Amino acid sequence: MADQQAQDPVFQIQRVYLKDLSLEQPNSPGILLEQEQPTVDIQLGVDAQPVAEGIFEITVSATVQTKIQDKTVFLVEAKQAGIFEIRNLPEDQMGPILGIACPQIVYPYLRGNVADVIQRGGFPPVHLAEINFQAMYEQQQAQAAGQPSPIVTQ
């Protein structure tokens, strides 16, 4: 019985935490008087790193930059991370777990923190869109294999 339990798959969240957060307003206060609508550029990323045997840190990062012409209104860089215990899973399931399941758990915390810091900076909150991490993972796998990327639509 003990041997069976030792081989059972394990997937547990150990901790979710804010790893890094910055807000920059390099052109304030002058830029705040502009009437023109700013452009918004959002970049997202996912990183998975082993921490110890069966323990992984998954980091979802976001960079949100708004500009009026060539001047930055604000720039937010955030990294939300989670520590996960993942054991006794087949090797072919590890990629999707690390690249899809874990980021789906961490991402809502990132969304909330980004919206909050932007609002605390005196701006209307920017709400990051829902992300299809499965499509993002499949696109990364296709690029790694040298295949043309599938078109991702939501």
mmCIF file with all atom_site columns, C-alpha atoms in Angstrom:
data_model
loop_
_atom_site.group_PDB
_atom_site.id
_atom_site.type_symbol
_atom_site.label_atom_id
_atom_site.label_alt_id
_atom_site.label_comp_id
_atom_site.label_asym_id
_atom_site.label_entity_id
_atom_site.label_seq_id
_atom_site.pdbx_PDB_ins_code
_atom_site.Cartn_x
_atom_site.Cartn_y
_atom_site.Cartn_z
_atom_site.occupancy
_atom_site.B_iso_or_equiv
_atom_site.pdbx_formal_charge
_atom_site.auth_seq_id
_atom_site.auth_comp_id
_atom_site.auth_asym_id
_atom_site.auth_atom_id
_atom_site.pdbx_PDB_model_num
ATOM 1   C CA . MET A 1 1   ? 0.000   0.000  0.000   1.00 0.00 ? 1   MET A CA 1
ATOM 2   C CA . ALA A 1 2   ? 2.820   2.440  0.861   1.00 0.00 ? 2   ALA A CA 1
ATOM 3   C CA . ASP A 1 3   ? 4.505   1.714  -2.478  1.00 0.00 ? 3   ASP A CA 1
ATOM 4   C CA . GLN A 1 4   ? 1.275   2.546  -4.333  1.00 0.00 ? 4   GLN A CA 1
ATOM 5   C CA . GLN A 1 5   ? 0.952   5.898  -2.528  1.00 0.00 ? 5   GLN A CA 1
ATOM 6   C CA . ALA A 1 6   ? 4.555   6.734  -3.368  1.00 0.00 ? 6   ALA A CA 1
ATOM 7   C CA . GLN A 1 7   ? 3.724   6.350  -7.085  1.00 0.00 ? 7   GLN A CA 1
ATOM 8   C CA . ASP A 1 8   ? 0.393   8.229  -7.064  1.00 0.00 ? 8   ASP A CA 1
ATOM 9   C CA . PRO A 1 9   ? 0.460   11.438 -9.112  1.00 0.00 ? 9   PRO A CA 1
ATOM 10  C CA . VAL A 1 10  ? 0.856   14.602 -7.014  1.00 0.00 ? 10  VAL A CA 1
ATOM 11  C CA . PHE A 1 11  ? -0.154  18.121 -8.093  1.00 0.00 ? 11  PHE A CA 1
ATOM 12  C CA . GLN A 1 12  ? -0.291  20.690 -5.303  1.00 0.00 ? 12  GLN A CA 1
ATOM 13  C CA . ILE A 1 13  ? -0.012  24.460 -5.110  1.00 0.00 ? 13  ILE A CA 1
ATOM 14  C CA . GLN A 1 14  ? 2.546   25.320 -2.442  1.00 0.00 ? 14  GLN A CA 1
ATOM 15  C CA . ARG A 1 15  ? 2.332   29.101 -2.770  1.00 0.00 ? 15  ARG A CA 1
ATOM 16  C CA . VAL A 1 16  ? 1.300   31.896 -5.142  1.00 0.00 ? 16  VAL A CA 1
ATOM 17  C CA . TYR A 1 17  ? 3.160   35.174 -4.733  1.00 0.00 ? 17  TYR A CA 1
ATOM 18  C CA . LEU A 1 18  ? 3.973   38.501 -6.365  1.00 0.00 ? 18  LEU A CA 1
ATOM 19  C CA . LYS A 1 19  ? 7.607   38.177 -7.452  1.00 0.00 ? 19  LYS A CA 1
ATOM 20  C CA . ASP A 1 20  ? 8.193   41.592 -9.035  1.00 0.00 ? 20  ASP A CA 1
ATOM 21  C CA . LEU A 1 21  ? 6.127   44.725 -9.662  1.00 0.00 ? 21  LEU A CA 1
ATOM 22  C CA . SER A 1 22  ? 7.068   48.162 -10.945 1.00 0.00 ? 22  SER A CA 1
ATOM 23  C CA . LEU A 1 23  ? 5.171   51.215 -12.149 1.00 0.00 ? 23  LEU A CA 1
ATOM 24  C CA . GLU A 1 24  ? 6.930   54.018 -13.977 1.00 0.00 ? 24  GLU A CA 1
ATOM 25  C CA . GLN A 1 25  ? 5.463   57.362 -15.033 1.00 0.00 ? 25  GLN A CA 1
ATOM 26  C CA . PRO A 1 26  ? 8.529   59.014 -16.605 1.00 0.00 ? 26  PRO A CA 1
ATOM 27  C CA . ASN A 1 27  ? 6.655   61.914 -18.212 1.00 0.00 ? 27  ASN A CA 1
ATOM 28  C CA . SER A 1 28  ? 4.319   62.862 -15.363 1.00 0.00 ? 28  SER A CA 1
ATOM 29  C CA . PRO A 1 29  ? 2.846   65.301 -14.600 1.00 0.00 ? 29  PRO A CA 1
ATOM 30  C CA . GLY A 1 30  ? 2.943   66.928 -18.052 1.00 0.00 ? 30  GLY A CA 1
ATOM 31  C CA . ILE A 1 31  ? 1.718   63.875 -19.974 1.00 0.00 ? 31  ILE A CA 1
ATOM 32  C CA . LEU A 1 32  ? -1.349  63.685 -17.702 1.00 0.00 ? 32  LEU A CA 1
ATOM 33  C CA . LEU A 1 33  ? -2.646  66.926 -19.219 1.00 0.00 ? 33  LEU A CA 1
ATOM 34  C CA . GLU A 1 34  ? -2.700  65.459 -22.742 1.00 0.00 ? 34  GLU A CA 1
ATOM 35  C CA . GLN A 1 35  ? -6.167  64.930 -24.204 1.00 0.00 ? 35  GLN A CA 1
ATOM 36  C CA . GLU A 1 36  ? -5.123  62.344 -26.798 1.00 0.00 ? 36  GLU A CA 1
ATOM 37  C CA . GLN A 1 37  ? -5.975  58.670 -26.186 1.00 0.00 ? 37  GLN A CA 1
ATOM 38  C CA . PRO A 1 38  ? -2.871  56.628 -25.428 1.00 0.00 ? 38  PRO A CA 1
ATOM 39  C CA . THR A 1 39  ? -1.936  53.428 -27.221 1.00 0.00 ? 39  THR A CA 1
ATOM 40  C CA . VAL A 1 40  ? -1.611  50.319 -25.066 1.00 0.00 ? 40  VAL A CA 1
ATOM 41  C CA . ASP A 1 41  ? 0.905   47.547 -25.667 1.00 0.00 ? 41  ASP A CA 1
ATOM 42  C CA . ILE A 1 42  ? 0.719   44.357 -23.583 1.00 0.00 ? 42  ILE A CA 1
ATOM 43  C CA . GLN A 1 43  ? 3.331   41.595 -23.620 1.00 0.00 ? 43  GLN A CA 1
ATOM 44  C CA . LEU A 1 44  ? 2.927   38.325 -21.699 1.00 0.00 ? 44  LEU A CA 1
ATOM 45  C CA . GLY A 1 45  ? 5.346   35.522 -20.927 1.00 0.00 ? 45  GLY A CA 1
ATOM 46  C CA . VAL A 1 46  ? 5.503   32.216 -19.056 1.00 0.00 ? 46  VAL A CA 1
ATOM 47  C CA . ASP A 1 47  ? 8.576   30.646 -17.481 1.00 0.00 ? 47  ASP A CA 1
ATOM 48  C CA . ALA A 1 48  ? 8.933   27.326 -15.643 1.00 0.00 ? 48  ALA A CA 1
ATOM 49  C CA . GLN A 1 49  ? 11.966  26.523 -13.508 1.00 0.00 ? 49  GLN A CA 1
ATOM 50  C CA . PRO A 1 50  ? 12.707  23.469 -11.353 1.00 0.00 ? 50  PRO A CA 1
ATOM 51  C CA . VAL A 1 51  ? 13.382  24.477 -7.736  1.00 0.00 ? 51  VAL A CA 1
ATOM 52  C CA . ALA A 1 52  ? 13.989  21.071 -6.150  1.00 0.00 ? 52  ALA A CA 1
ATOM 53  C CA . GLU A 1 53  ? 13.043  17.467 -6.870  1.00 0.00 ? 53  GLU A CA 1
ATOM 54  C CA . GLY A 1 54  ? 9.343   17.587 -7.843  1.00 0.00 ? 54  GLY A CA 1
ATOM 55  C CA . ILE A 1 55  ? 9.054   21.324 -7.041  1.00 0.00 ? 55  ILE A CA 1
ATOM 56  C CA . PHE A 1 56  ? 8.646   23.924 -9.806  1.00 0.00 ? 56  PHE A CA 1
ATOM 57  C CA . GLU A 1 57  ? 8.321   27.692 -9.926  1.00 0.00 ? 57  GLU A CA 1
ATOM 58  C CA . ILE A 1 58  ? 6.002   28.963 -12.663 1.00 0.00 ? 58  ILE A CA 1
ATOM 59  C CA . THR A 1 59  ? 6.225   32.690 -13.424 1.00 0.00 ? 59  THR A CA 1
ATOM 60  C CA . VAL A 1 60  ? 3.729   34.589 -15.565 1.00 0.00 ? 60  VAL A CA 1
ATOM 61  C CA . SER A 1 61  ? 4.974   38.046 -16.527 1.00 0.00 ? 61  SER A CA 1
ATOM 62  C CA . ALA A 1 62  ? 3.233   41.045 -18.050 1.00 0.00 ? 62  ALA A CA 1
ATOM 63  C CA . THR A 1 63  ? 4.523   44.307 -19.432 1.00 0.00 ? 63  THR A CA 1
ATOM 64  C CA . VAL A 1 64  ? 1.900   47.003 -20.014 1.00 0.00 ? 64  VAL A CA 1
ATOM 65  C CA . GLN A 1 65  ? 3.065   50.187 -21.713 1.00 0.00 ? 65  GLN A CA 1
ATOM 66  C CA . THR A 1 66  ? 0.862   53.110 -22.693 1.00 0.00 ? 66  THR A CA 1
ATOM 67  C CA . LYS A 1 67  ? 2.128   55.894 -24.919 1.00 0.00 ? 67  LYS A CA 1
ATOM 68  C CA . ILE A 1 68  ? 0.921   59.128 -26.417 1.00 0.00 ? 68  ILE A CA 1
ATOM 69  C CA . GLN A 1 69  ? 2.875   59.500 -29.650 1.00 0.00 ? 69  GLN A CA 1
ATOM 70  C CA . ASP A 1 70  ? 6.422   58.564 -28.586 1.00 0.00 ? 70  ASP A CA 1
ATOM 71  C CA . LYS A 1 71  ? 6.097   59.503 -24.894 1.00 0.00 ? 71  LYS A CA 1
ATOM 72  C CA . THR A 1 72  ? 5.386   56.881 -22.248 1.00 0.00 ? 72  THR A CA 1
ATOM 73  C CA . VAL A 1 73  ? 2.346   57.594 -20.078 1.00 0.00 ? 73  VAL A CA 1
ATOM 74  C CA . PHE A 1 74  ? 3.032   54.629 -17.807 1.00 0.00 ? 74  PHE A CA 1
ATOM 75  C CA . LEU A 1 75  ? 4.896   51.346 -17.853 1.00 0.00 ? 75  LEU A CA 1
ATOM 76  C CA . VAL A 1 76  ? 4.010   48.417 -15.592 1.00 0.00 ? 76  VAL A CA 1
ATOM 77  C CA . GLU A 1 77  ? 6.159   45.307 -15.332 1.00 0.00 ? 77  GLU A CA 1
ATOM 78  C CA . ALA A 1 78  ? 4.850   42.497 -13.163 1.00 0.00 ? 78  ALA A CA 1
ATOM 79  C CA . LYS A 1 79  ? 5.796   38.906 -12.408 1.00 0.00 ? 79  LYS A CA 1
ATOM 80  C CA . GLN A 1 80  ? 3.406   36.640 -10.543 1.00 0.00 ? 80  GLN A CA 1
ATOM 81  C CA . ALA A 1 81  ? 4.764   33.257 -9.532  1.00 0.00 ? 81  ALA A CA 1
ATOM 82  C CA . GLY A 1 82  ? 3.589   30.013 -8.057  1.00 0.00 ? 82  GLY A CA 1
ATOM 83  C CA . ILE A 1 83  ? 5.427   27.123 -6.471  1.00 0.00 ? 83  ILE A CA 1
ATOM 84  C CA . PHE A 1 84  ? 3.941   23.761 -7.414  1.00 0.00 ? 84  PHE A CA 1
ATOM 85  C CA . GLU A 1 85  ? 4.687   20.247 -6.245  1.00 0.00 ? 85  GLU A CA 1
ATOM 86  C CA . ILE A 1 86  ? 4.380   17.924 -9.233  1.00 0.00 ? 86  ILE A CA 1
ATOM 87  C CA . ARG A 1 87  ? 5.424   14.284 -8.866  1.00 0.00 ? 87  ARG A CA 1
ATOM 88  C CA . ASN A 1 88  ? 4.896   10.917 -10.516 1.00 0.00 ? 88  ASN A CA 1
ATOM 89  C CA . LEU A 1 89  ? 3.437   12.226 -13.755 1.00 0.00 ? 89  LEU A CA 1
ATOM 90  C CA . PRO A 1 90  ? 4.367   10.740 -17.125 1.00 0.00 ? 90  PRO A CA 1
ATOM 91  C CA . GLU A 1 91  ? 7.038   12.822 -18.838 1.00 0.00 ? 91  GLU A CA 1
ATOM 92  C CA . ASP A 1 92  ? 4.731   13.608 -21.790 1.00 0.00 ? 92  ASP A CA 1
ATOM 93  C CA . GLN A 1 93  ? 2.255   15.278 -19.384 1.00 0.00 ? 93  GLN A CA 1
ATOM 94  C CA . MET A 1 94  ? 4.810   17.533 -17.692 1.00 0.00 ? 94  MET A CA 1
ATOM 95  C CA . GLY A 1 95  ? 5.010   20.084 -20.537 1.00 0.00 ? 95  GLY A CA 1
ATOM 96  C CA . PRO A 1 96  ? 1.263   20.744 -20.644 1.00 0.00 ? 96  PRO A CA 1
ATOM 97  C CA . ILE A 1 97  ? 1.050   20.864 -16.831 1.00 0.00 ? 97  ILE A CA 1
ATOM 98  C CA . LEU A 1 98  ? 3.905   23.389 -16.588 1.00 0.00 ? 98  LEU A CA 1
ATOM 99  C CA . GLY A 1 99  ? 2.885   25.361 -19.688 1.00 0.00 ? 99  GLY A CA 1
ATOM 100 C CA . ILE A 1 100 ? -0.931  25.330 -19.394 1.00 0.00 ? 100 ILE A CA 1
ATOM 101 C CA . ALA A 1 101 ? -2.355  24.212 -16.029 1.00 0.00 ? 101 ALA A CA 1
ATOM 102 C CA . CYS A 1 102 ? 0.042   26.103 -13.744 1.00 0.00 ? 102 CYS A CA 1
ATOM 103 C CA . PRO A 1 103 ? -0.082  29.435 -15.638 1.00 0.00 ? 103 PRO A CA 1
ATOM 104 C CA . GLN A 1 104 ? -3.911  29.247 -15.619 1.00 0.00 ? 104 GLN A CA 1
ATOM 105 C CA . ILE A 1 105 ? -3.771  29.152 -11.811 1.00 0.00 ? 105 ILE A CA 1
ATOM 106 C CA . VAL A 1 106 ? -1.240  32.002 -11.474 1.00 0.00 ? 106 VAL A CA 1
ATOM 107 C CA . TYR A 1 107 ? -2.619  34.370 -14.154 1.00 0.00 ? 107 TYR A CA 1
ATOM 108 C CA . PRO A 1 108 ? -5.739  35.653 -12.323 1.00 0.00 ? 108 PRO A CA 1
ATOM 109 C CA . TYR A 1 109 ? -3.510  36.924 -9.495  1.00 0.00 ? 109 TYR A CA 1
ATOM 110 C CA . LEU A 1 110 ? -1.336  38.731 -12.057 1.00 0.00 ? 110 LEU A CA 1
ATOM 111 C CA . ARG A 1 111 ? -4.388  40.309 -13.687 1.00 0.00 ? 111 ARG A CA 1
ATOM 112 C CA . GLY A 1 112 ? -5.617  41.636 -10.352 1.00 0.00 ? 112 GLY A CA 1
ATOM 113 C CA . ASN A 1 113 ? -2.236  43.032 -9.319  1.00 0.00 ? 113 ASN A CA 1
ATOM 114 C CA . VAL A 1 114 ? -1.676  44.767 -12.669 1.00 0.00 ? 114 VAL A CA 1
ATOM 115 C CA . ALA A 1 115 ? -5.138  46.382 -12.642 1.00 0.00 ? 115 ALA A CA 1
ATOM 116 C CA . ASP A 1 116 ? -4.637  47.439 -8.998  1.00 0.00 ? 116 ASP A CA 1
ATOM 117 C CA . VAL A 1 117 ? -1.225  49.075 -9.449  1.00 0.00 ? 117 VAL A CA 1
ATOM 118 C CA . ILE A 1 118 ? -2.384  50.958 -12.561 1.00 0.00 ? 118 ILE A CA 1
ATOM 119 C CA . GLN A 1 119 ? -5.419  52.258 -10.689 1.00 0.00 ? 119 GLN A CA 1
ATOM 120 C CA . ARG A 1 120 ? -3.272  53.215 -7.679  1.00 0.00 ? 120 ARG A CA 1
ATOM 121 C CA . GLY A 1 121 ? -1.065  55.137 -10.127 1.00 0.00 ? 121 GLY A CA 1
ATOM 122 C CA . GLY A 1 122 ? -4.050  57.370 -10.892 1.00 0.00 ? 122 GLY A CA 1
ATOM 123 C CA . PHE A 1 123 ? -5.165  55.779 -14.150 1.00 0.00 ? 123 PHE A CA 1
ATOM 124 C CA . PRO A 1 124 ? -8.252  53.833 -15.163 1.00 0.00 ? 124 PRO A CA 1
ATOM 125 C CA . PRO A 1 125 ? -7.413  50.141 -14.608 1.00 0.00 ? 125 PRO A CA 1
ATOM 126 C CA . VAL A 1 126 ? -6.211  48.116 -17.567 1.00 0.00 ? 126 VAL A CA 1
ATOM 127 C CA . HIS A 1 127 ? -7.761  44.666 -17.396 1.00 0.00 ? 127 HIS A CA 1
ATOM 128 C CA . LEU A 1 128 ? -5.653  42.014 -19.076 1.00 0.00 ? 128 LEU A CA 1
ATOM 129 C CA . ALA A 1 129 ? -7.715  39.772 -21.332 1.00 0.00 ? 129 ALA A CA 1
ATOM 130 C CA . GLU A 1 130 ? -8.330  36.109 -20.599 1.00 0.00 ? 130 GLU A CA 1
ATOM 131 C CA . ILE A 1 131 ? -5.528  34.023 -22.078 1.00 0.00 ? 131 ILE A CA 1
ATOM 132 C CA . ASN A 1 132 ? -5.843  30.669 -23.801 1.00 0.00 ? 132 ASN A CA 1
ATOM 133 C CA . PHE A 1 133 ? -2.701  29.113 -22.354 1.00 0.00 ? 133 PHE A CA 1
ATOM 134 C CA . GLN A 1 134 ? -3.279  25.915 -24.315 1.00 0.00 ? 134 GLN A CA 1
ATOM 135 C CA . ALA A 1 135 ? -3.142  27.793 -27.631 1.00 0.00 ? 135 ALA A CA 1
ATOM 136 C CA . MET A 1 136 ? -0.116  29.760 -26.397 1.00 0.00 ? 136 MET A CA 1
ATOM 137 C CA . TYR A 1 137 ? 1.646   26.517 -25.381 1.00 0.00 ? 137 TYR A CA 1
ATOM 138 C CA . GLU A 1 138 ? 0.837   24.824 -28.709 1.00 0.00 ? 138 GLU A CA 1
ATOM 139 C CA . GLN A 1 139 ? 2.151   27.852 -30.607 1.00 0.00 ? 139 GLN A CA 1
ATOM 140 C CA . GLN A 1 140 ? 5.412   27.747 -28.625 1.00 0.00 ? 140 GLN A CA 1
ATOM 141 C CA . GLN A 1 141 ? 5.751   24.002 -29.297 1.00 0.00 ? 141 GLN A CA 1
ATOM 142 C CA . ALA A 1 142 ? 5.201   24.546 -33.029 1.00 0.00 ? 142 ALA A CA 1
ATOM 143 C CA . GLN A 1 143 ? 7.827   27.306 -33.094 1.00 0.00 ? 143 GLN A CA 1
ATOM 144 C CA . ALA A 1 144 ? 10.296  25.104 -31.186 1.00 0.00 ? 144 ALA A CA 1
ATOM 145 C CA . ALA A 1 145 ? 9.750   22.329 -33.730 1.00 0.00 ? 145 ALA A CA 1
ATOM 146 C CA . GLY A 1 146 ? 10.355  24.774 -36.603 1.00 0.00 ? 146 GLY A CA 1
ATOM 147 C CA . GLN A 1 147 ? 6.796   24.507 -37.903 1.00 0.00 ? 147 GLN A CA 1
ATOM 148 C CA . PRO A 1 148 ? 4.718   27.491 -38.932 1.00 0.00 ? 148 PRO A CA 1
ATOM 149 C CA . SER A 1 149 ? 2.670   28.810 -36.019 1.00 0.00 ? 149 SER A CA 1
ATOM 150 C CA . PRO A 1 150 ? -1.034  28.051 -36.010 1.00 0.00 ? 150 PRO A CA 1
ATOM 151 C CA . ILE A 1 151 ? -3.256  31.105 -36.079 1.00 0.00 ? 151 ILE A CA 1
ATOM 152 C CA . VAL A 1 152 ? -4.679  31.707 -32.599 1.00 0.00 ? 152 VAL A CA 1
ATOM 153 C CA . THR A 1 153 ? -8.056  33.360 -32.382 1.00 0.00 ? 153 THR A CA 1
ATOM 154 C CA . GLN A 1 154 ? -10.322 33.783 -29.416 1.00 0.00 ? 154 GLN A CA 1
#
